PDB file of C-alpha atoms in Angstrom:
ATOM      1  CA  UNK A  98     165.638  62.911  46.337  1.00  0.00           C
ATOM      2  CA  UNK A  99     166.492  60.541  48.668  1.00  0.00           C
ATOM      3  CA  UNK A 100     163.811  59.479  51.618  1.00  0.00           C
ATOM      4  CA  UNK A 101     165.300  59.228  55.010  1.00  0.00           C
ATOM      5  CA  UNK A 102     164.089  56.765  57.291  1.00  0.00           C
ATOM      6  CA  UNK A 103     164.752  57.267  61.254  1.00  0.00           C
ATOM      7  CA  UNK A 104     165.073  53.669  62.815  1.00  0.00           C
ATOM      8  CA  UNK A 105     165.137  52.670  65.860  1.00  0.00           C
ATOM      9  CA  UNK A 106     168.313  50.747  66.744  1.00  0.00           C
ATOM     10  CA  UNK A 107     170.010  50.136  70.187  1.00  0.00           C
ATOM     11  CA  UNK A 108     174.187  49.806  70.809  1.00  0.00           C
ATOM     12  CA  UNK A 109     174.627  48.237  67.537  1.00  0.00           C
ATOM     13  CA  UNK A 110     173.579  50.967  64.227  1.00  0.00           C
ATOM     14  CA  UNK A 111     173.141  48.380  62.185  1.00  0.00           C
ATOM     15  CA  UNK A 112     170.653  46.200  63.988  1.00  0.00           C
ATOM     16  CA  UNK A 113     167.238  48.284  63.703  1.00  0.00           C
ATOM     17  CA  UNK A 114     164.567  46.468  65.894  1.00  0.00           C
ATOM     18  CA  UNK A 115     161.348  48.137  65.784  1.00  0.00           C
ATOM     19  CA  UNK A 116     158.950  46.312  64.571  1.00  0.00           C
ATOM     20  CA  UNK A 117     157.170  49.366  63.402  1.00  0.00           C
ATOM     21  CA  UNK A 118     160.158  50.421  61.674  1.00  0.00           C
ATOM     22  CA  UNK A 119     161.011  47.402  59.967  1.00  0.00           C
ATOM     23  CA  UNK A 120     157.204  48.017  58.378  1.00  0.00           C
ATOM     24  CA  UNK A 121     158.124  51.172  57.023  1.00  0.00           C
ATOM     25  CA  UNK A 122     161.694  49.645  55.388  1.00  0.00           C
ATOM     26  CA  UNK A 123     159.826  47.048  53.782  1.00  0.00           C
ATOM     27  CA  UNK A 124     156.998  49.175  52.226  1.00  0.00           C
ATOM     28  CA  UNK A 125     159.830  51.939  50.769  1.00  0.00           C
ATOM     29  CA  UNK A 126     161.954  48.839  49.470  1.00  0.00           C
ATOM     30  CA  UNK A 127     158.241  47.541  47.781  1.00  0.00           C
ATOM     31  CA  UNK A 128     157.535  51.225  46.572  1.00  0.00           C
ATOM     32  CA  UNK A 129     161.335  50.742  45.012  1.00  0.00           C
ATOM     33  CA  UNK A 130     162.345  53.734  46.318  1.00  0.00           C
ATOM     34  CA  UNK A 131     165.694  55.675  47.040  1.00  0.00           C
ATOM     35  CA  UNK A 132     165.700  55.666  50.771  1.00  0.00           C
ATOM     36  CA  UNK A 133     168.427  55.595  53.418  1.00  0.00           C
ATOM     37  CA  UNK A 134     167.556  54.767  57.131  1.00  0.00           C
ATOM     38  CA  UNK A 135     169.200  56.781  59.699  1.00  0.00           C
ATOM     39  CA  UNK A 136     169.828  55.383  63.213  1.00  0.00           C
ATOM     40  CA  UNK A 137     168.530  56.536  65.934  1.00  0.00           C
ATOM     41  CA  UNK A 138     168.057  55.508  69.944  1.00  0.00           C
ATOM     42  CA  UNK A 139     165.141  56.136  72.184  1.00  0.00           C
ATOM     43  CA  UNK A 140     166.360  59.085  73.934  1.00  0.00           C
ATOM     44  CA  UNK A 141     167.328  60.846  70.694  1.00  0.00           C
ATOM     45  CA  UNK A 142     163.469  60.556  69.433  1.00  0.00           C
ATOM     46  CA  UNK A 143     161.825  64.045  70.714  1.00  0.00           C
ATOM     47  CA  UNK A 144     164.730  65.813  69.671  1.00  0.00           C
ATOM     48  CA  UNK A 145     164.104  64.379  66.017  1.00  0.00           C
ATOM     49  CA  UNK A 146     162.846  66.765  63.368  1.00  0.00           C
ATOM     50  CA  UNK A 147     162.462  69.857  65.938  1.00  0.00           C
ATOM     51  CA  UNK A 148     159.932  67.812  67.772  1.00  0.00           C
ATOM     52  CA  UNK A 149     158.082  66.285  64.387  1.00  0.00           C
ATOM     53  CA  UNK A 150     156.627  63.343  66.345  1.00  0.00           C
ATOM     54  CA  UNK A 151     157.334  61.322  69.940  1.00  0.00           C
ATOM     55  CA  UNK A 152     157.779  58.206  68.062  1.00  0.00           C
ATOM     56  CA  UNK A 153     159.447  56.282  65.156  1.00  0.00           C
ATOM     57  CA  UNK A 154     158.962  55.465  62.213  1.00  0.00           C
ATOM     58  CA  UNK A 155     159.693  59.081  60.953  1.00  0.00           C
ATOM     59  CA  UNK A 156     160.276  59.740  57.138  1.00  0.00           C
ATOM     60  CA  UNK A 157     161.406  62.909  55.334  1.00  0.00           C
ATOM     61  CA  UNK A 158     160.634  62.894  52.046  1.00  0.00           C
ATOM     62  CA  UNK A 159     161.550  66.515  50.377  1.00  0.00           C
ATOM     63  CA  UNK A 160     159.700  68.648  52.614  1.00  0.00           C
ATOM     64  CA  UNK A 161     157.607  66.209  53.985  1.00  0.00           C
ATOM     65  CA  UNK A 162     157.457  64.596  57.237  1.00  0.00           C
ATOM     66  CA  UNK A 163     155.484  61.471  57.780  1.00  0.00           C
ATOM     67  CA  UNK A 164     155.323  60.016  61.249  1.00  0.00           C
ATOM     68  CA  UNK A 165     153.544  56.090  61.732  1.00  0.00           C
ATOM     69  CA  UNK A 166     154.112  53.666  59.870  1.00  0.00           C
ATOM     70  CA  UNK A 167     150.554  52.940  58.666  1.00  0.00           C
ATOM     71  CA  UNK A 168     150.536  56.545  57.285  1.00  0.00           C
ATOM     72  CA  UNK A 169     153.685  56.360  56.190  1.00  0.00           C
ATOM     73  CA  UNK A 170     152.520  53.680  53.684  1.00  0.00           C
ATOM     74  CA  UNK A 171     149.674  54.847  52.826  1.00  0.00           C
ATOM     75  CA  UNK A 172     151.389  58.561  51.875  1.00  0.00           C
ATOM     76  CA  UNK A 173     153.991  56.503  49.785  1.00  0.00           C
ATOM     77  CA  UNK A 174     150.980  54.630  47.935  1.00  0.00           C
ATOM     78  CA  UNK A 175     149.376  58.517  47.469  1.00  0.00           C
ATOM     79  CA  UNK A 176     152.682  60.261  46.654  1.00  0.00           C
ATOM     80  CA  UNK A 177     153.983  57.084  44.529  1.00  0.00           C
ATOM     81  CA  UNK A 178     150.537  55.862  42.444  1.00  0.00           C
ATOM     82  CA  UNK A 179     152.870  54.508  39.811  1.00  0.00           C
ATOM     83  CA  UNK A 180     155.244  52.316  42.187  1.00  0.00           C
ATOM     84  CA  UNK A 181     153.877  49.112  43.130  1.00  0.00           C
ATOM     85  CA  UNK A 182     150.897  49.703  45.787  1.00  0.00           C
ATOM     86  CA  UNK A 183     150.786  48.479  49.068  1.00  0.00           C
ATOM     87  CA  UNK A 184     147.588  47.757  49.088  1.00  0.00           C
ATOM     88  CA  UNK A 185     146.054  47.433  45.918  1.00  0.00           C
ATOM     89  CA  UNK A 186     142.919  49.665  46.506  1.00  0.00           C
ATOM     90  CA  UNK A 187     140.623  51.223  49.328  1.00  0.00           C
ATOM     91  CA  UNK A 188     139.703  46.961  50.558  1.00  0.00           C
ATOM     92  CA  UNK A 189     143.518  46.359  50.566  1.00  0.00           C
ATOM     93  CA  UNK A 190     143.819  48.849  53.403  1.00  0.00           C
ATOM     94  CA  UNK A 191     140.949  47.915  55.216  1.00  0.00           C
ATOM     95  CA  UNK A 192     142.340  44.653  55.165  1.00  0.00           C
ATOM     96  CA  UNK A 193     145.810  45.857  56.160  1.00  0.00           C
ATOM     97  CA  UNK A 194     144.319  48.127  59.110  1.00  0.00           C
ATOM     98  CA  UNK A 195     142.391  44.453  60.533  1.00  0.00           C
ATOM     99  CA  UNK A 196     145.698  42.750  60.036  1.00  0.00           C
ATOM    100  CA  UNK A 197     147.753  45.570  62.196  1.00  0.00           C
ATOM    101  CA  UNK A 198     145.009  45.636  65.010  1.00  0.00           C
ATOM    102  CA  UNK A 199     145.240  41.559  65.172  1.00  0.00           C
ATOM    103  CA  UNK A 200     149.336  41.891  65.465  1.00  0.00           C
ATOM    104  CA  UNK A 201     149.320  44.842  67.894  1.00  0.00           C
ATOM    105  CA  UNK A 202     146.262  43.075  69.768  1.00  0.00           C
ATOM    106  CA  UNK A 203     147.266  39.264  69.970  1.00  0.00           C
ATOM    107  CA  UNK A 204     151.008  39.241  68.512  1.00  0.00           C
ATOM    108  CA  UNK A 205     152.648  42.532  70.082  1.00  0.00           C
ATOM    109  CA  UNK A 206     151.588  41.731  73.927  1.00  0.00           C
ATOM    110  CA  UNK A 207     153.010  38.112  74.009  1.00  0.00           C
ATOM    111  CA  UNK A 208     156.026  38.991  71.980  1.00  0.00           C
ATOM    112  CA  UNK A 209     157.224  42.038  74.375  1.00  0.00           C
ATOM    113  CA  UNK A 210     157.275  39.824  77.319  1.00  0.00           C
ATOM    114  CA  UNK A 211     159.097  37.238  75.026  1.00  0.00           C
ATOM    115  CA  UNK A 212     161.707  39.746  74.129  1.00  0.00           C
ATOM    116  CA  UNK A 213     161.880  42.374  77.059  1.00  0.00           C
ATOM    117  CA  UNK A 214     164.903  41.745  79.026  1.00  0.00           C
ATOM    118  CA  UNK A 215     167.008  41.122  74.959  1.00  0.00           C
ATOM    119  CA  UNK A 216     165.352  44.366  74.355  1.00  0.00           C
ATOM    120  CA  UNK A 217     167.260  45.749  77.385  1.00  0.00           C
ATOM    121  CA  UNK A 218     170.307  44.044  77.154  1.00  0.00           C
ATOM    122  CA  UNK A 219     170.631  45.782  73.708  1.00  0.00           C
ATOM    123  CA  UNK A 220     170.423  49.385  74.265  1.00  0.00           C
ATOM    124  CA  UNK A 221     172.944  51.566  75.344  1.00  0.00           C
ATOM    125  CA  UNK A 222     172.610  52.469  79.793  1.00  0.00           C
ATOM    126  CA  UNK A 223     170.660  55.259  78.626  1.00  0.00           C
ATOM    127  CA  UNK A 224     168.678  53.761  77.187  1.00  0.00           C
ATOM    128  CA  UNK A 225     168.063  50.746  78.978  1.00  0.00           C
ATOM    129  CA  UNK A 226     167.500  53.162  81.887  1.00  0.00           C
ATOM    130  CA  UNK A 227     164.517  54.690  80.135  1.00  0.00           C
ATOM    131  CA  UNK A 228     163.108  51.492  78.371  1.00  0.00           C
ATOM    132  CA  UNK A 229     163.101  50.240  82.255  1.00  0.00           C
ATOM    133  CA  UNK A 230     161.312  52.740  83.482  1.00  0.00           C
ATOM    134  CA  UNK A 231     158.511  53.183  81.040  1.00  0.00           C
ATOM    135  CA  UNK A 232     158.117  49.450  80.620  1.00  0.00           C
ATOM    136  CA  UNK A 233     157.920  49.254  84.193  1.00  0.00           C
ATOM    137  CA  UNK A 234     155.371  52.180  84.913  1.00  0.00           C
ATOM    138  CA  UNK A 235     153.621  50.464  81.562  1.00  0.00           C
ATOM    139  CA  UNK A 236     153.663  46.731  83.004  1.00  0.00           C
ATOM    140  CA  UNK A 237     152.891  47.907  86.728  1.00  0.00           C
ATOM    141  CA  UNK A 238     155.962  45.463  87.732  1.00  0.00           C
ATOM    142  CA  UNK A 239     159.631  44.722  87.641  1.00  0.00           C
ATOM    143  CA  UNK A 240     160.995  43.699  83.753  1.00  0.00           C
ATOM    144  CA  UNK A 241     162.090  40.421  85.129  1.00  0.00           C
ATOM    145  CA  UNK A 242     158.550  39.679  86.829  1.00  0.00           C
ATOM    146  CA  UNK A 243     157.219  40.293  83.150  1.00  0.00           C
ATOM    147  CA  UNK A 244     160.136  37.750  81.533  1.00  0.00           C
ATOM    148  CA  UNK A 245     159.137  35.392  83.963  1.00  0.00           C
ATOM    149  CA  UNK A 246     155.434  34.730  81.942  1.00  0.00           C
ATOM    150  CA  UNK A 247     157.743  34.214  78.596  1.00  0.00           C
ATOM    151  CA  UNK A 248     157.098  30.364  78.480  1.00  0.00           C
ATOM    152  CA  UNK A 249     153.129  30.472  78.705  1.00  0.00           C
ATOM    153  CA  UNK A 250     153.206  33.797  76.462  1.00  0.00           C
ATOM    154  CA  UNK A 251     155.079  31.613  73.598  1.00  0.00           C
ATOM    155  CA  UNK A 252     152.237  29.006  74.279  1.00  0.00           C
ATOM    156  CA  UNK A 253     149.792  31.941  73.571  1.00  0.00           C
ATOM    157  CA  UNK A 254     151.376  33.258  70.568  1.00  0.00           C
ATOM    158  CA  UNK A 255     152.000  29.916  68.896  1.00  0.00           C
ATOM    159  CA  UNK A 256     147.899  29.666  69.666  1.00  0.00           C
ATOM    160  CA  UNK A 257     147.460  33.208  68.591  1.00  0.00           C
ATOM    161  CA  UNK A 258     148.992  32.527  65.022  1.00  0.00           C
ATOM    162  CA  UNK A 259     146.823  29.474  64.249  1.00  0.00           C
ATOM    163  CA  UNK A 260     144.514  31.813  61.698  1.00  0.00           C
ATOM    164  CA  UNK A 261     147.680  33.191  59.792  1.00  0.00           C
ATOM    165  CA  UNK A 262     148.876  29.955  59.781  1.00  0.00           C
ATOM    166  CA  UNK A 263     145.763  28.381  58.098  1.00  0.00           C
ATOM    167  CA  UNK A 264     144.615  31.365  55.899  1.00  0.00           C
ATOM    168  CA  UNK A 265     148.711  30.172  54.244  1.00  0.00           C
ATOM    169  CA  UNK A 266     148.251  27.056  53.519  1.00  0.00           C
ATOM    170  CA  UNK A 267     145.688  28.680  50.489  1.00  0.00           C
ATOM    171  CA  UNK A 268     148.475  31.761  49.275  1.00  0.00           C
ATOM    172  CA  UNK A 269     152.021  32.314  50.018  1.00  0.00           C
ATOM    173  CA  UNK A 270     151.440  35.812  51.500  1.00  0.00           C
ATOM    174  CA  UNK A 271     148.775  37.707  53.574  1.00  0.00           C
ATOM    175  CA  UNK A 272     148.409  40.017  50.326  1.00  0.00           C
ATOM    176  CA  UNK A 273     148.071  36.556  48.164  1.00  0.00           C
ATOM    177  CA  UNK A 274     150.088  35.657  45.282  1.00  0.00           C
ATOM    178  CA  UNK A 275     152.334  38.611  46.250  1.00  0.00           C
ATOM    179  CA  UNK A 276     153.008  40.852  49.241  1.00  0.00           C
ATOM    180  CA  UNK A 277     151.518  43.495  50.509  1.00  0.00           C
ATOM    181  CA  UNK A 278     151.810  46.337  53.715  1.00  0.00           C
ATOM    182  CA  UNK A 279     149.692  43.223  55.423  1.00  0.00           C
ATOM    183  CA  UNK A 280     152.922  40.870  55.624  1.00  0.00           C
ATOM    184  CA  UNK A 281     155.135  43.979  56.607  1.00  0.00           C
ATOM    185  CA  UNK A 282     153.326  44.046  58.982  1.00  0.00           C
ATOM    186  CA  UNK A 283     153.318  40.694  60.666  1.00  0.00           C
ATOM    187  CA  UNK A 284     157.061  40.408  58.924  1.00  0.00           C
ATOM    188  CA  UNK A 285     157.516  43.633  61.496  1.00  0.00           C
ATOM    189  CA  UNK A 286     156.613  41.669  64.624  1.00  0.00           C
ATOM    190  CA  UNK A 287     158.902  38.873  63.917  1.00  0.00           C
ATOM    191  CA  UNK A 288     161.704  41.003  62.832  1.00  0.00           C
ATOM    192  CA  UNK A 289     161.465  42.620  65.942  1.00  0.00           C
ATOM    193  CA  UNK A 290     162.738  39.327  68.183  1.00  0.00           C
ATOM    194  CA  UNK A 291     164.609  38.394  65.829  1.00  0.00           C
ATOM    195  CA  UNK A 292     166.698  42.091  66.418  1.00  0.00           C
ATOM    196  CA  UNK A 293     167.263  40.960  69.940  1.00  0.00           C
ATOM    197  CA  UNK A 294     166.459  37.503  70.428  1.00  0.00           C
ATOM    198  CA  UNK A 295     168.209  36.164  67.657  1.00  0.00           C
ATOM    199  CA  UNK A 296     165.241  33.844  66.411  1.00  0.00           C
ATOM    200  CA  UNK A 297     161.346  33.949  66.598  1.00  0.00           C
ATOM    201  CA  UNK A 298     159.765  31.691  68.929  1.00  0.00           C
ATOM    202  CA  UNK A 299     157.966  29.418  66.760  1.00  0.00           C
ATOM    203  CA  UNK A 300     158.243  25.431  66.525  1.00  0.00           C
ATOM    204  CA  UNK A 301     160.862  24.178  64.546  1.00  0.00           C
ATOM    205  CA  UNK A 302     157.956  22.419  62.199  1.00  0.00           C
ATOM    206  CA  UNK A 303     155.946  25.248  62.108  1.00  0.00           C
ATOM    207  CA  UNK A 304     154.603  25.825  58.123  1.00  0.00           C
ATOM    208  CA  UNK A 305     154.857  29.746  59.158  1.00  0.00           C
ATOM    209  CA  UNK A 306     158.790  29.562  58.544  1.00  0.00           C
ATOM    210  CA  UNK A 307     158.620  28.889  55.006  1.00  0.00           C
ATOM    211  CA  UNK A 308     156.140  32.243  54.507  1.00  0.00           C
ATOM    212  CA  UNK A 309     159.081  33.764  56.896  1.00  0.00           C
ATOM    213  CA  UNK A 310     161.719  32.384  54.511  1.00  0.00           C
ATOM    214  CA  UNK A 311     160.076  34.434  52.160  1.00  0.00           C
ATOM    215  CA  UNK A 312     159.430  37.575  53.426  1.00  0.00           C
ATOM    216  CA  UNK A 313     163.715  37.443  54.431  1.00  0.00           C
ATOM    217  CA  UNK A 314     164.053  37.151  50.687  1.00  0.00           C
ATOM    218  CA  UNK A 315     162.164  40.094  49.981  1.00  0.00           C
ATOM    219  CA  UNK A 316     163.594  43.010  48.282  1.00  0.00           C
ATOM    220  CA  UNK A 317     166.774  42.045  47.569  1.00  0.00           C
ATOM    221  CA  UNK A 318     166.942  39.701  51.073  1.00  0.00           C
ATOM    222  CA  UNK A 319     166.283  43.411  52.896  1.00  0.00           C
ATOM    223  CA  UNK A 320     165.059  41.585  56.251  1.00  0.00           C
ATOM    224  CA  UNK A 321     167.367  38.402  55.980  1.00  0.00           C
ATOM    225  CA  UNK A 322     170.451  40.979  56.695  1.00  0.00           C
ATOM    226  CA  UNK A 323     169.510  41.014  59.828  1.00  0.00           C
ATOM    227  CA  UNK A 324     171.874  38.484  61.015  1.00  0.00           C
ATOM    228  CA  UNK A 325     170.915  36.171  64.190  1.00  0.00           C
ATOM    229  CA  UNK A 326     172.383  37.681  67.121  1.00  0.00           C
TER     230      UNK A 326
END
């Protein structure tokens, strides 16, 4: 049976931008299984499922809903023991829970004020009318007050990146000789300007590109589809 995957997109279906999203694409593409990602905006969200959850990533797999992405891949690993894990074992995870609290902690906060007006510019009014106002109440101050710290923030997350950048120069991935939900999960974060931004903000020489270059190849080039906006 097919899984079903509701994704966040904006005006454009076919231009998902979540970065938590884009983690659980890449861990049912590693699992190698038949899935199918159905669009969805932010308004539409707590209508999904008859309420199943207030945010996305959302699977439906049979009769079961999983909501997060973390628990999303960790039900696939359970419910798929013979697919290729995600984590490779009860230290895998723990490893993979450190790496998402570094993203959500040091990569997430300077990325969103990166990206926040592309985010807006790419939803639909309703949309952007919501994204406004929660950011807004979220931020305490105006979007554009927030864009305004986006050249110091890239300082920070160029600064930020420094240990993923030397822990690669010893393995081509976070999971080592192959990938793992670790690199979805930083792939995730990067995916997620690259949605609405049309590139990630990192230095043309940066050594981080070529472990990019090969997360995008990934899966049958999954995340390289994503064509700069």
């Amino acid at each position: 049976m097919t899984i079903v995957l509701y994704d966040l997109v904006g005006q454009d279906p076919k231009r998902p931008f979540s970065p938590h999203c884009w983690k659980a694409a890449m861990a049912l593409a590693h699992k190698g299984l038949d899935w199918r990602s159905h669009p969805v905006r932010f308004t539409e969200v707590p209508f999904l499922e008859d309420g199943a959850s207030k945010t996305v990533p959302l699977i439906r797999d049979g009769e079961t809903l999983v909501a997060d992405s973390f628990a999303i891949a960790r039900y696939l690993d359970a419910a798929y023991p013979d697919a290729p894990s995600l984590f490779i074992g009860e230290a895998g995870e723990a490893h993979a829970r450190f790496i998402e609290r570094w993203s959500q902690t040091m990569l997430h906060p300077a990325l969103s004020h990166i990206a926040i007006l592309d985010i807006v510019k790419a939803l639909d009014p309703e949309d952007a009318a919501y994204f406004r106002a929660s950011r807004e109440k979220r931020f305490g101050r105006s979007l554009e007050d927030v864009a305004a710290d986006a050249e110091a923030k890239t300082a920070e997350l160029r600064r930020n990146l420094e240990p993923l950048r030397s822990m690669l120069a010893y393995q081509p991935f976070i999971g080592g000789e192959g990938p793992l939900f670790a690199d979805y999960i930083v792939l995730g974060a990067f995916q997620w300007v690259r949605a609405v931004s049309g590139q990630v903000p990192l230095d043309d020489a940066d050594p981080l590109h070529a472990w990019l270059d090969r997360c995008l190849d990934l899966h049958g080039s999954l995340a390289r589809r994503l064509v700069a906006v």
